C-alpha positions as a Markdown table, in Angstrom:
| # | Residue | x | y | z |
|---|---|---|---|---|
| 1 | Unk | 150.5 | 17.3 | 108.9 |
| 2 | Unk | 147.7 | 18.3 | 106.6 |
| 3 | Unk | 148.2 | 19.0 | 102.9 |
| 4 | Unk | 147.4 | 22.7 | 103.3 |
| 5 | Unk | 150.0 | 23.0 | 106.1 |
| 6 | Unk | 152.6 | 21.2 | 104.0 |
| 7 | Unk | 151.9 | 23.5 | 101.0 |
| 8 | Unk | 152.3 | 26.6 | 103.1 |
| 9 | Unk | 155.5 | 25.3 | 104.7 |
| 10 | Unk | 157.0 | 24.5 | 101.2 |
| 11 | Unk | 155.8 | 27.8 | 99.8 |
| 12 | Unk | 157.7 | 29.7 | 102.6 |
| 13 | Unk | 160.8 | 27.6 | 101.8 |
| 14 | Unk | 161.2 | 28.2 | 98.1 |
| 15 | Unk | 158.2 | 30.3 | 97.0 |
| 16 | Unk | 157.5 | 28.3 | 93.8 |
| 17 | Unk | 155.6 | 25.4 | 95.2 |
| 18 | Unk | 152.7 | 24.3 | 92.9 |
| 19 | Unk | 149.2 | 24.5 | 94.3 |
| 20 | Unk | 147.9 | 21.0 | 95.3 |
| 21 | Unk | 145.0 | 19.9 | 93.0 |
| 22 | Unk | 141.5 | 19.9 | 94.5 |
| 23 | Unk | 142.7 | 21.0 | 97.9 |
| 24 | Unk | 141.5 | 24.6 | 98.2 |
| 25 | Unk | 138.1 | 26.0 | 97.3 |
| 26 | Unk | 138.3 | 27.8 | 94.0 |
| 27 | Unk | 142.1 | 27.2 | 94.0 |
| 28 | Unk | 142.5 | 30.0 | 96.5 |
| 29 | Unk | 145.1 | 29.1 | 99.2 |
| 30 | Unk | 143.7 | 31.8 | 101.5 |
| 31 | Unk | 140.4 | 29.8 | 101.8 |
| 32 | Unk | 140.1 | 26.8 | 104.0 |
| 33 | Unk | 140.6 | 23.4 | 102.3 |
| 34 | Unk | 137.6 | 21.5 | 100.9 |
| 35 | Unk | 136.5 | 18.5 | 102.9 |
| 36 | Unk | 134.4 | 16.9 | 100.2 |
| 37 | Unk | 135.3 | 13.4 | 101.5 |
| 38 | Unk | 133.7 | 13.8 | 104.9 |
| 39 | Unk | 130.4 | 12.1 | 104.1 |
| 40 | Unk | 132.2 | 9.2 | 102.3 |
| 41 | Unk | 134.5 | 8.7 | 105.3 |
| 42 | Unk | 131.6 | 8.6 | 107.7 |
| 43 | Unk | 129.7 | 6.0 | 105.5 |
| 44 | Unk | 132.9 | 3.9 | 105.2 |
| 45 | Unk | 133.5 | 3.8 | 108.9 |
| 46 | Unk | 129.9 | 3.0 | 109.7 |
| 47 | Unk | 129.9 | 0.1 | 107.2 |
| 48 | Unk | 133.2 | -1.1 | 108.6 |
| 49 | Unk | 131.7 | -1.2 | 112.1 |
| 50 | Unk | 128.7 | -3.1 | 110.8 |
| 51 | Unk | 130.8 | -5.7 | 109.1 |
| 52 | Unk | 132.9 | -6.2 | 112.3 |
| 53 | Unk | 129.8 | -6.5 | 114.4 |
| 54 | Unk | 128.3 | -9.1 | 112.1 |
| 55 | Unk | 131.5 | -11.2 | 112.1 |
| 56 | Unk | 131.6 | -11.0 | 115.8 |
| 57 | Unk | 128.0 | -12.1 | 116.2 |
| 58 | Unk | 128.5 | -14.9 | 113.7 |
| 59 | Unk | 131.6 | -16.1 | 115.5 |
| 60 | Unk | 129.8 | -16.0 | 118.9 |
| 61 | Unk | 126.8 | -17.9 | 117.4 |
| 62 | Unk | 129.1 | -20.7 | 116.1 |
| 63 | Unk | 130.9 | -21.0 | 119.4 |
| 64 | Unk | 127.6 | -21.1 | 121.4 |
| 65 | Unk | 126.1 | -23.7 | 119.1 |
| 66 | Unk | 129.0 | -26.1 | 119.5 |
């Protein structure tokens, strides 16, 4: 469950739930959440795939040379 959905759920329960920091644009819960981490997550995933591919290629090279 996303942070925005949890906030809305808790707000309906007791009505005094504090607004999550840095979740909503301009601290307005009526606006969609900010996805400022999207570019960073894409870069992290691409780098992770590159590292995995290099390790796999290095392992296959070692095994083929033996």
